[in-house]
Amino acid sequence: MEVSQEIGKLCYFRQRIYKENQGYEEYELLLRYKKGDNYYFPQTLFTKILSYEIYHKLYMKHIGNLLREKLTKDTNTYTVNFDYQELNYSHTIEFLENFEFKDRLKIEITENFYKGAELALSDKKFIDKLIRLKDLGYEFALDDFLTGINSYEFLFTLREVITRVKISVLKFKKFLDNKELAVFLSSIVESFSFLGKEIVIEAVENEKLFALFPREWYQQTFYYSKPHPF
């Protein structure tokens, strides 16, 4: 199957990002590939899309149509993932500049970095692009903090742009009990609390652990919302 046809099989699932008394509904959009009755994240296809700008242009056209279709149907807020490499493509920036729902689409900068791409975390041109998008109404989140390229260095570099930091417990909870995990997460958040960022904790499923978290933290978890087709 040609890459263009495979791109046409991409769709979104959504999962709630929850905080008590939030006042509005917010969801993360999760990219999936439809094969028969099954859906999964297409890692091989996505790597190919990122590796060739011509494929990524086709991809952006496709997801742009999906996003416009979905966001016209409700008034919810959505977050969508972009890799560092994608945000260095001029056509990605052009799409975001022209997108109609800037105030309802938050951008998560993922931890992923692909072989062969040029990494310059403190590149002023890159930061200026994000500041320009922020001025247009977008909010930015740093996804999977402390994983991949999303280090303290990257957080401090993008402190003007980032409004939210997401921390997943998937790699930690098998080693720590609930109280230890709560202390661990609190210590991480405290280490950059002077930046005043929103906090989203991902993949906590235990109600007793929720009770140990500050109420202002957001939760993204199967406990509140399983990903489902959007």
GROMACS .gro file of C-alpha atoms in nm:
model
  230
    1MET     CA    1   0.000   0.000   0.000
    2GLU     CA    2   0.129   0.348  -0.087
    3VAL     CA    3   0.214   0.586   0.197
    4SER     CA    4  -0.060   0.827   0.086
    5GLN     CA    5  -0.318   0.549   0.120
    6GLU     CA    6  -0.184   0.451   0.461
    7ILE     CA    7  -0.205   0.811   0.579
    8GLY     CA    8  -0.571   0.806   0.479
    9LYS     CA    9  -0.629   0.531   0.738
   10LEU     CA   10  -0.510   0.749   1.025
   11CYS     CA   11  -0.770   0.868   1.273
   12TYR     CA   12  -0.794   1.003   1.627
   13PHE     CA   13  -0.902   0.853   1.956
   14ARG     CA   14  -0.957   1.088   2.247
   15GLN     CA   15  -0.899   1.066   2.623
   16ARG     CA   16  -1.026   1.308   2.887
   17ILE     CA   17  -0.785   1.533   3.076
   18TYR     CA   18  -0.965   1.582   3.405
   19LYS     CA   19  -0.958   1.819   3.699
   20GLU     CA   20  -1.230   1.862   3.959
   21ASN     CA   21  -1.449   2.167   3.890
   22GLN     CA   22  -1.268   2.223   3.562
   23GLY     CA   23  -1.559   2.408   3.405
   24TYR     CA   24  -1.498   2.273   3.054
   25GLU     CA   25  -1.410   1.945   2.886
   26GLU     CA   26  -1.060   1.880   2.757
   27TYR     CA   27  -0.927   1.578   2.568
   28GLU     CA   28  -0.597   1.461   2.428
   29LEU     CA   29  -0.620   1.339   2.069
   30LEU     CA   30  -0.430   1.012   2.020
   31LEU     CA   31  -0.323   0.914   1.669
   32ARG     CA   32  -0.433   0.569   1.560
   33TYR     CA   33  -0.420   0.356   1.244
   34LYS     CA   34  -0.728   0.159   1.146
   35LYS     CA   35  -0.671  -0.196   1.025
   36GLY     CA   36  -0.991  -0.392   0.998
   37ASP     CA   37  -1.162  -0.368   1.335
   38ASN     CA   38  -0.833  -0.291   1.515
   39TYR     CA   39  -0.667   0.040   1.599
   40TYR     CA   40  -0.307   0.099   1.703
   41PHE     CA   41  -0.034   0.361   1.695
   42PRO     CA   42   0.152   0.310   1.362
   43GLN     CA   43   0.512   0.360   1.474
   44THR     CA   44   0.675   0.242   1.148
   45LEU     CA   45   0.445   0.455   0.932
   46PHE     CA   46   0.487   0.758   1.157
   47THR     CA   47   0.866   0.733   1.148
   48LYS     CA   48   0.846   0.726   0.767
   49ILE     CA   49   0.615   1.029   0.769
   50LEU     CA   50   0.859   1.227   0.983
   51SER     CA   51   1.160   1.119   0.778
   52TYR     CA   52   1.033   1.263   0.450
   53GLU     CA   53   0.889   1.612   0.429
   54ILE     CA   54   0.671   1.522   0.130
   55TYR     CA   55   0.497   1.254   0.337
   56HIS     CA   56   0.460   1.487   0.632
   57LYS     CA   57   0.287   1.745   0.412
   58LEU     CA   58   0.032   1.479   0.313
   59TYR     CA   59  -0.006   1.384   0.678
   60MET     CA   60  -0.064   1.746   0.786
   61LYS     CA   61  -0.329   1.789   0.517
   62HIS     CA   62  -0.505   1.475   0.639
   63ILE     CA   63  -0.499   1.555   1.012
   64GLY     CA   64  -0.590   1.915   0.935
   65ASN     CA   65  -0.911   1.793   0.774
   66LEU     CA   66  -0.975   1.563   1.072
   67LEU     CA   67  -0.921   1.842   1.324
   68ARG     CA   68  -1.143   2.091   1.142
   69GLU     CA   69  -1.418   1.831   1.109
   70LYS     CA   70  -1.408   1.739   1.477
   71LEU     CA   71  -1.369   2.085   1.628
   72THR     CA   72  -1.671   2.222   1.440
   73LYS     CA   73  -1.893   1.965   1.616
   74ASP     CA   74  -1.846   2.079   1.978
   75THR     CA   75  -1.688   2.346   2.198
   76ASN     CA   76  -1.440   2.123   2.383
   77THR     CA   77  -1.069   2.194   2.412
   78TYR     CA   78  -0.827   1.943   2.257
   79THR     CA   79  -0.455   1.876   2.279
   80VAL     CA   80  -0.259   1.726   1.992
   81ASN     CA   81   0.096   1.591   1.981
   82PHE     CA   82   0.375   1.734   1.770
   83ASP     CA   83   0.733   1.611   1.775
   84TYR     CA   84   1.022   1.855   1.788
   85GLN     CA   85   1.108   1.762   1.430
   86GLU     CA   86   0.755   1.841   1.307
   87LEU     CA   87   0.767   2.187   1.460
   88ASN     CA   88   1.079   2.258   1.257
   89TYR     CA   89   0.893   2.198   0.930
   90SER     CA   90   0.776   2.529   0.781
   91HIS     CA   91   0.453   2.374   0.653
   92THR     CA   92   0.361   2.266   1.009
   93ILE     CA   93   0.399   2.622   1.133
   94GLU     CA   94   0.202   2.751   0.834
   95PHE     CA   95  -0.080   2.507   0.910
   96LEU     CA   96  -0.095   2.615   1.274
   97GLU     CA   97  -0.087   2.984   1.180
   98ASN     CA   98  -0.388   2.935   0.953
   99PHE     CA   99  -0.586   2.692   1.171
  100GLU     CA  100  -0.923   2.835   1.270
  101PHE     CA  101  -0.950   2.701   1.627
  102LYS     CA  102  -0.628   2.823   1.789
  103ASP     CA  103  -0.795   2.894   2.123
  104ARG     CA  104  -0.923   2.534   2.149
  105LEU     CA  105  -0.617   2.342   2.033
  106LYS     CA  106  -0.326   2.294   2.271
  107ILE     CA  107   0.006   2.163   2.141
  108GLU     CA  108   0.198   1.892   2.326
  109ILE     CA  109   0.567   1.880   2.241
  110THR     CA  110   0.656   1.514   2.265
  111GLU     CA  111   0.972   1.357   2.399
  112ASN     CA  112   1.053   1.187   2.069
  113PHE     CA  113   1.356   1.261   1.856
  114TYR     CA  114   1.425   1.075   1.536
  115LYS     CA  115   1.759   0.966   1.398
  116GLY     CA  116   1.894   1.196   1.130
  117ALA     CA  117   1.715   1.508   1.255
  118GLU     CA  118   1.909   1.808   1.376
  119LEU     CA  119   1.863   1.879   1.745
  120ALA     CA  120   1.921   2.231   1.876
  121LEU     CA  121   1.712   2.275   2.189
  122SER     CA  122   1.821   2.634   2.245
  123ASP     CA  123   1.790   2.740   1.880
  124LYS     CA  124   1.648   3.094   1.889
  125LYS     CA  125   1.469   3.049   1.556
  126PHE     CA  126   1.282   2.745   1.694
  127ILE     CA  127   1.186   2.926   2.015
  128ASP     CA  128   1.075   3.234   1.819
  129LYS     CA  129   0.841   3.013   1.611
  130LEU     CA  130   0.673   2.885   1.925
  131ILE     CA  131   0.647   3.233   2.077
  132ARG     CA  132   0.479   3.350   1.757
  133LEU     CA  133   0.228   3.064   1.781
  134LYS     CA  134   0.168   3.139   2.147
  135ASP     CA  135   0.095   3.501   2.056
  136LEU     CA  136  -0.166   3.371   1.809
  137GLY     CA  137  -0.349   3.195   2.094
  138TYR     CA  138  -0.195   2.847   2.125
  139GLU     CA  139  -0.093   2.695   2.456
  140PHE     CA  140   0.198   2.451   2.480
  141ALA     CA  141   0.258   2.149   2.702
  142LEU     CA  142   0.576   1.950   2.755
  143ASP     CA  143   0.474   1.585   2.721
  144ASP     CA  144   0.629   1.295   2.918
  145PHE     CA  145   0.863   1.517   3.120
  146LEU     CA  146   1.197   1.350   3.206
  147THR     CA  147   1.166   1.118   2.904
  148GLY     CA  148   1.355   1.152   2.576
  149ILE     CA  149   1.449   1.512   2.496
  150ASN     CA  150   1.198   1.657   2.743
  151SER     CA  151   1.450   1.726   3.013
  152TYR     CA  152   1.494   2.007   3.264
  153GLU     CA  153   1.712   2.178   3.004
  154PHE     CA  154   1.431   2.178   2.748
  155LEU     CA  155   1.175   2.291   3.008
  156PHE     CA  156   1.391   2.584   3.117
  157THR     CA  157   1.470   2.671   2.755
  158LEU     CA  158   1.099   2.687   2.670
  159ARG     CA  159   0.981   2.843   2.996
  160GLU     CA  160   0.835   3.142   2.808
  161VAL     CA  161   0.622   2.914   2.593
  162ILE     CA  162   0.524   2.614   2.807
  163THR     CA  163   0.213   2.652   3.022
  164ARG     CA  164   0.178   2.285   3.124
  165VAL     CA  165   0.404   1.993   3.213
  166LYS     CA  166   0.283   1.633   3.179
  167ILE     CA  167   0.442   1.354   3.385
  168SER     CA  168   0.364   0.988   3.318
  169VAL     CA  169   0.403   0.736   3.600
  170LEU     CA  170   0.415   0.432   3.370
  171LYS     CA  171   0.791   0.381   3.412
  172PHE     CA  172   0.789   0.447   3.786
  173LYS     CA  173   0.483   0.290   3.946
  174LYS     CA  174   0.612  -0.067   3.920
  175PHE     CA  175   0.899   0.030   4.153
  176LEU     CA  176   0.716   0.252   4.404
  177ASP     CA  177   0.417   0.209   4.632
  178ASN     CA  178   0.148   0.476   4.647
  179LYS     CA  179   0.304   0.690   4.920
  180GLU     CA  180   0.648   0.670   4.759
  181LEU     CA  181   0.506   0.760   4.420
  182ALA     CA  182   0.321   1.060   4.566
  183VAL     CA  183   0.642   1.184   4.735
  184PHE     CA  184   0.842   1.123   4.416
  185LEU     CA  185   0.598   1.316   4.195
  186SER     CA  186   0.567   1.598   4.446
  187SER     CA  187   0.945   1.635   4.461
  188ILE     CA  188   0.968   1.659   4.081
  189VAL     CA  189   0.691   1.918   4.062
  190GLU     CA  190   0.839   2.116   4.352
  191SER     CA  191   1.175   2.133   4.171
  192PHE     CA  192   1.028   2.360   3.902
  193SER     CA  193   0.727   2.503   4.092
  194PHE     CA  194   0.878   2.853   4.064
  195LEU     CA  195   0.788   2.842   3.693
  196GLY     CA  196   0.417   2.832   3.777
  197LYS     CA  197   0.315   2.562   3.526
  198GLU     CA  198   0.001   2.348   3.521
  199ILE     CA  199   0.063   1.982   3.605
  200VAL     CA  200  -0.095   1.680   3.436
  201ILE     CA  201  -0.026   1.334   3.582
  202GLU     CA  202  -0.074   1.045   3.340
  203ALA     CA  203  -0.151   0.678   3.402
  204VAL     CA  204  -0.245   0.677   3.771
  205GLU     CA  205  -0.535   0.436   3.820
  206ASN     CA  206  -0.550   0.418   4.200
  207GLU     CA  207  -0.814   0.622   4.384
  208LYS     CA  208  -0.613   0.626   4.707
  209LEU     CA  209  -0.319   0.777   4.520
  210PHE     CA  210  -0.540   1.050   4.374
  211ALA     CA  211  -0.625   1.152   4.731
  212LEU     CA  212  -0.255   1.223   4.796
  213PHE     CA  213  -0.223   1.464   4.503
  214PRO     CA  214  -0.291   1.840   4.515
  215ARG     CA  215  -0.638   1.916   4.381
  216GLU     CA  216  -0.500   2.158   4.123
  217TRP     CA  217  -0.321   1.876   3.938
  218TYR     CA  218  -0.494   1.744   3.627
  219GLN     CA  219  -0.531   1.370   3.571
  220GLN     CA  220  -0.521   1.176   3.245
  221THR     CA  221  -0.605   0.817   3.326
  222PHE     CA  222  -0.814   0.514   3.237
  223TYR     CA  223  -0.980   0.566   3.577
  224TYR     CA  224  -1.168   0.867   3.441
  225SER     CA  225  -1.161   0.805   3.066
  226LYS     CA  226  -1.050   0.523   2.840
  227PRO     CA  227  -0.936   0.631   2.491
  228HIS     CA  228  -1.217   0.591   2.243
  229PRO     CA  229  -1.276   0.675   1.875
  230PHE     CA  230  -1.340   1.040   1.803
   0.00000   0.00000   0.00000
